[in-house]
CSV table of C-alpha atoms and ligand atoms in Angstrom, one decimal:
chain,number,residue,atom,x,y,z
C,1,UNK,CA,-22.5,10.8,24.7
C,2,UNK,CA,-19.7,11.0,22.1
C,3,UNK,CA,-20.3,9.4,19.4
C,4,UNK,CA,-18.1,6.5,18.0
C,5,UNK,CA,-15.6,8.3,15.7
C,6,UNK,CA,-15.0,6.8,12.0
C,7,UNK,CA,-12.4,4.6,11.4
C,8,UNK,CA,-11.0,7.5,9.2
C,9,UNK,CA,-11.3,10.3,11.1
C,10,UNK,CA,-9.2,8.3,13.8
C,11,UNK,CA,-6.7,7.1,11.2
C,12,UNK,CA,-6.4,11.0,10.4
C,13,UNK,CA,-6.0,12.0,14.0
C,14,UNK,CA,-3.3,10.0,14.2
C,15,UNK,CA,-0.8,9.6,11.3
C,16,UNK,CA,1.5,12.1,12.2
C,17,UNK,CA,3.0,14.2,9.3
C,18,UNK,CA,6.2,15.4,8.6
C,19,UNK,CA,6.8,18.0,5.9
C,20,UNK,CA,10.5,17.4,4.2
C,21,UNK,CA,11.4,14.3,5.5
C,22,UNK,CA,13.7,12.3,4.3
C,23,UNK,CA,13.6,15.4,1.7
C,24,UNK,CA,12.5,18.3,1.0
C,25,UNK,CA,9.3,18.4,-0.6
C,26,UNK,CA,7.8,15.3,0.6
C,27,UNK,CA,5.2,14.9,3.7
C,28,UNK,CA,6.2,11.9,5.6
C,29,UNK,CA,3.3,10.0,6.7
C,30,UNK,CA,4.4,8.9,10.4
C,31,UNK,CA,2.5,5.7,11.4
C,32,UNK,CA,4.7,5.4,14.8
C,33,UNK,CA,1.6,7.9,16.5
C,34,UNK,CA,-0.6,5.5,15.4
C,35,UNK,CA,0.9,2.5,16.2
C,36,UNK,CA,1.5,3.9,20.0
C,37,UNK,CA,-2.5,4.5,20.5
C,38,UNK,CA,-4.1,1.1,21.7
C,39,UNK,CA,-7.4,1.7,20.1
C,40,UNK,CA,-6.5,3.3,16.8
C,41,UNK,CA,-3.9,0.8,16.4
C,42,UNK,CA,-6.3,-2.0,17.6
C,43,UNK,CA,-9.1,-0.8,14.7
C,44,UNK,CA,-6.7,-0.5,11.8
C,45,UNK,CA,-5.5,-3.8,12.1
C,46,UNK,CA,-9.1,-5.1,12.6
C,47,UNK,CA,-9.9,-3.2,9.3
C,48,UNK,CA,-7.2,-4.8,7.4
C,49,UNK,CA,-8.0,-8.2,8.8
C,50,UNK,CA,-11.5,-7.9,8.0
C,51,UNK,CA,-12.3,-9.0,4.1
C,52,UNK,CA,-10.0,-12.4,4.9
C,53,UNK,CA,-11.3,-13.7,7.4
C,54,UNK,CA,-12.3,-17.5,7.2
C,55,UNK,CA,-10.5,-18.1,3.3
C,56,UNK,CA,-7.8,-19.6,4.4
C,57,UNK,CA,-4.6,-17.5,3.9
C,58,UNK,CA,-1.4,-19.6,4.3
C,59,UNK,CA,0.9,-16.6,4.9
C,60,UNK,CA,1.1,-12.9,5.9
C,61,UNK,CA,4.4,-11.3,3.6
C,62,UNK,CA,5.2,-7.7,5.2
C,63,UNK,CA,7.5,-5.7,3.7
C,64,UNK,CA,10.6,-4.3,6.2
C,65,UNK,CA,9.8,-2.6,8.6
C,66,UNK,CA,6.5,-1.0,9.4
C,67,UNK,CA,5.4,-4.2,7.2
C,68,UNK,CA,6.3,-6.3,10.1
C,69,UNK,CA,4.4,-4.7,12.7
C,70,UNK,CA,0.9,-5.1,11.2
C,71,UNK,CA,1.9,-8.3,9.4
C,72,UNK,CA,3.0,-9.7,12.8
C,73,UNK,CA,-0.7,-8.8,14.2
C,74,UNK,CA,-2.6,-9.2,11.2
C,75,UNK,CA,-1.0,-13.0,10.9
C,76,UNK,CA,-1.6,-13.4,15.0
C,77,UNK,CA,-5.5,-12.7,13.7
C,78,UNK,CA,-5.8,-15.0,10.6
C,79,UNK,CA,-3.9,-17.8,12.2
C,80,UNK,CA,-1.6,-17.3,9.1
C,81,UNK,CA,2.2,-17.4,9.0
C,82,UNK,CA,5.0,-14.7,8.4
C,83,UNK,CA,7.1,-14.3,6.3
C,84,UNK,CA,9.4,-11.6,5.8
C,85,UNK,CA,10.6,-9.4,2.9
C,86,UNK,CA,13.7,-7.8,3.6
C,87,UNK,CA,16.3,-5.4,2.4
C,88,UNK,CA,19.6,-7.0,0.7
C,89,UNK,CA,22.1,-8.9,3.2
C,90,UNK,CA,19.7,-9.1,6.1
C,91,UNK,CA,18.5,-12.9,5.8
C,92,UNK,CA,20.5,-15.3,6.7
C,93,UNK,CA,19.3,-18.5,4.8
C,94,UNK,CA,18.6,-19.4,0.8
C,95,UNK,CA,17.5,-16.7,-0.7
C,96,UNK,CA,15.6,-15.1,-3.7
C,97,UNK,CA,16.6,-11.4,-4.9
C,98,UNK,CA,14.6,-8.5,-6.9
C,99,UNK,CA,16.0,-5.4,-7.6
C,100,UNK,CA,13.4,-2.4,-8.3
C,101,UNK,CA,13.9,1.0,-9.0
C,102,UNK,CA,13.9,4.2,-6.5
C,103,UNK,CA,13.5,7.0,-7.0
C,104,UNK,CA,17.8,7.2,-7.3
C,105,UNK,CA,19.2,4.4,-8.4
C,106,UNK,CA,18.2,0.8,-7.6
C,107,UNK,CA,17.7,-1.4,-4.5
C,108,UNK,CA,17.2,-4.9,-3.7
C,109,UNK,CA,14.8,-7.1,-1.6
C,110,UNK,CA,14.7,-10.7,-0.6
C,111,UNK,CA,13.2,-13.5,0.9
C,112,UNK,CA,14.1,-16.9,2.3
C,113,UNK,CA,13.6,-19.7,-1.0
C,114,UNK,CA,11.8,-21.8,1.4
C,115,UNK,CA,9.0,-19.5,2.7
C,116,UNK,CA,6.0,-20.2,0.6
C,117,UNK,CA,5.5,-23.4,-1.3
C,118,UNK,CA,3.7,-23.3,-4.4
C,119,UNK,CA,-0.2,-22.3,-4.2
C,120,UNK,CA,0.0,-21.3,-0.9
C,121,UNK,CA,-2.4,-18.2,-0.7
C,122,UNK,CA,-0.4,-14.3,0.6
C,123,UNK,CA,-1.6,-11.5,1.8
C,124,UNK,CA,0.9,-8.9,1.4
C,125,UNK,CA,1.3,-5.8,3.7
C,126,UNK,CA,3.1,-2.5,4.3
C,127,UNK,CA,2.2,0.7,5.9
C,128,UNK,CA,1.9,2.8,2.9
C,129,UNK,CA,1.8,2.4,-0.6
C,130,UNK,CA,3.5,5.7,-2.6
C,131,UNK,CA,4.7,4.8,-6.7
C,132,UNK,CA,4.2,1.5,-6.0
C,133,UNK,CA,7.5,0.7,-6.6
C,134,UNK,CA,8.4,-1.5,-3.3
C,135,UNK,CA,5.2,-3.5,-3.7
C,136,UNK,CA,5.6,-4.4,-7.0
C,137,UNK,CA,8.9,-6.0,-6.3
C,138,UNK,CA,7.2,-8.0,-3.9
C,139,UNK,CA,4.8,-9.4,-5.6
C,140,UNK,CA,6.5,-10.4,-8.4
C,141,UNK,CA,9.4,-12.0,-6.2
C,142,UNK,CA,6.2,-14.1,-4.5
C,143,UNK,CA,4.6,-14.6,-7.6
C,144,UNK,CA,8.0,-16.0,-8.9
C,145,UNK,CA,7.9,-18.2,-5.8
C,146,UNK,CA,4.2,-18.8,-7.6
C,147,UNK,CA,2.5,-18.1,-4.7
C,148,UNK,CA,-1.3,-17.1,-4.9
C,149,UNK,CA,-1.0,-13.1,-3.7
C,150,UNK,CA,-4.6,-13.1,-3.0
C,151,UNK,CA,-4.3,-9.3,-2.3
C,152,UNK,CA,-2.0,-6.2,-1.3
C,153,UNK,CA,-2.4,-4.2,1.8
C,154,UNK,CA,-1.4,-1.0,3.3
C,155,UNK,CA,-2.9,1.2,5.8
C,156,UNK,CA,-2.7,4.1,3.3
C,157,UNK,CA,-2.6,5.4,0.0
C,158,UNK,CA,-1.1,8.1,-1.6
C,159,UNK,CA,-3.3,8.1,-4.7
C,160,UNK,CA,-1.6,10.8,-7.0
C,161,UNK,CA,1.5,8.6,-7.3
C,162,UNK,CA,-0.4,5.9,-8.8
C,163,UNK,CA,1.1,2.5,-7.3
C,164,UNK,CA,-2.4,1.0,-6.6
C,165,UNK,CA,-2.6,0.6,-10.5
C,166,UNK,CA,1.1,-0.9,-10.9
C,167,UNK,CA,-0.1,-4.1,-8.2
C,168,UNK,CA,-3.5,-3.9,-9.7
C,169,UNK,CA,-1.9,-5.0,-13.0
C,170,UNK,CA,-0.1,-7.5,-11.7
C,171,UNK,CA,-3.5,-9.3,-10.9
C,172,UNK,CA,-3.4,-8.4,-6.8
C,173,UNK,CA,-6.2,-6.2,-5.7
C,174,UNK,CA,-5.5,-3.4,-3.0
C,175,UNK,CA,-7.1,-2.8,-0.5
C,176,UNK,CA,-6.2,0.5,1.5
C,177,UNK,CA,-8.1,2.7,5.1
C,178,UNK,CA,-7.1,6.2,4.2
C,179,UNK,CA,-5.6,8.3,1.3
C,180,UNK,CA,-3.8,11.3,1.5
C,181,UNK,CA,-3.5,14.2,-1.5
C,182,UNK,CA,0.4,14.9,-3.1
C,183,UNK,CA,3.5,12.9,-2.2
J,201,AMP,P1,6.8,3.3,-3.0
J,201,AMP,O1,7.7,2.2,-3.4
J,201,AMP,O2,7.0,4.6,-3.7
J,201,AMP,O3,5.3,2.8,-3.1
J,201,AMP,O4,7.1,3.6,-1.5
J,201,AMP,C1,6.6,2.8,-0.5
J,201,AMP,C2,7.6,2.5,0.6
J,201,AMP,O5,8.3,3.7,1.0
J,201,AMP,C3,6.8,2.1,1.9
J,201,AMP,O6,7.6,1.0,2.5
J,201,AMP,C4,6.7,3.3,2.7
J,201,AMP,O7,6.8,3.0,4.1
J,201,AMP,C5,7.7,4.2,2.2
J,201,AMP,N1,7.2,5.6,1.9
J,201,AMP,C6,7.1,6.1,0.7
J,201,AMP,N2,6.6,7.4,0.7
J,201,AMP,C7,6.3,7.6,2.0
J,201,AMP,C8,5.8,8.7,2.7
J,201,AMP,N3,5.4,9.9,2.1
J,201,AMP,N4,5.6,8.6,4.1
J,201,AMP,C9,6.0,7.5,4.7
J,201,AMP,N5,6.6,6.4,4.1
J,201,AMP,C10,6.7,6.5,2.8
């Protein structure tokens, strides 16, 4: 009988890589073979449900777009709501703004003004945390809507770029399934 492989082995077996995409030099870390397995995709969002189970989040904030695939399912899980955080120009109601820094130049994200009321406890999500960059900007644009970002999740981390620290000093603790070495 096979036995039950770990969750990260099966996380490794199916993140797809791609070496110099969007440019040369980096390894793209494809979640779209992950996310078309049933089972792998079943257990990772299990995994990242897991630790918040029965405290009571309000809201699930996923980042666009991979964001809102495990948000979607992870909220579906927690009986929690959605919100999304967007790129500039996409929502169409009140909105708050961030800018934060790629690695050229500068980008924005939003969200609606009205999607978390003060206190309300967030989990925020994406697929991958690299610099840190993106995720910082969306915690500080919920924290600015003073919501209680009980903690940041991704389904991996690239640790040599160091972004778990940038969220960790923001007060949010991160919670990742699987790291990968370089960028
Ligand atoms: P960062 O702001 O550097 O932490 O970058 C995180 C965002 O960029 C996430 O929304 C990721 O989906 C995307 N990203 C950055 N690096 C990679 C990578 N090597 N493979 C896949 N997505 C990436």
């Amino acid at each position: 009988m096979k036995m039950q492989e770990s969750l990260t082995e099966e996380l490794a077996q199916s993140i797809r890589a791609i070496e110099d995409y969007p440019k040369k030099g980096i390894t793209f870390r494809d979640i779209t073979t992950l996310l078309q397995k049933a089972r792998p995709f079943r257990r990772a969002v299990d995994a990242l449900v897991h630790p918040y189970i029965g405290i009571g989040l309000d809201q699930i904030a996923g980042i666009e777009a991979r964001g809102f695939i495990l948000g979607g399912a992870i909220a579906h899980q927690l009986t929690a709501g959605f919100v999304p955080i967007r790129k500039k120009g996409k929502l169409p109601g009140e909105k708050v703004t961030i800018a934060y820094s790629l690695e050229y130049g500068v980008d924005e994200m939003e969200m609606h003004r009205d999607a978390i009321k003060p206190g309300e406890k967030v989990l925020l999500v994406d697929d991958l945390i690299a610099t840190g960059g993106t995720a910082e900007a969306a915690v500080k644009l919920l924290q600015e809507m003073e919501a209680d970002v009980i903690a940041a999740c991704f389904v991996i981390d690239l640790p040599d770029l160091g972004g778990r620290k940038k969220i960790e000093a923001l007060g949010v603790p991160v919670r990742t399934l699987i790291e990968f070495d370089g960028d």
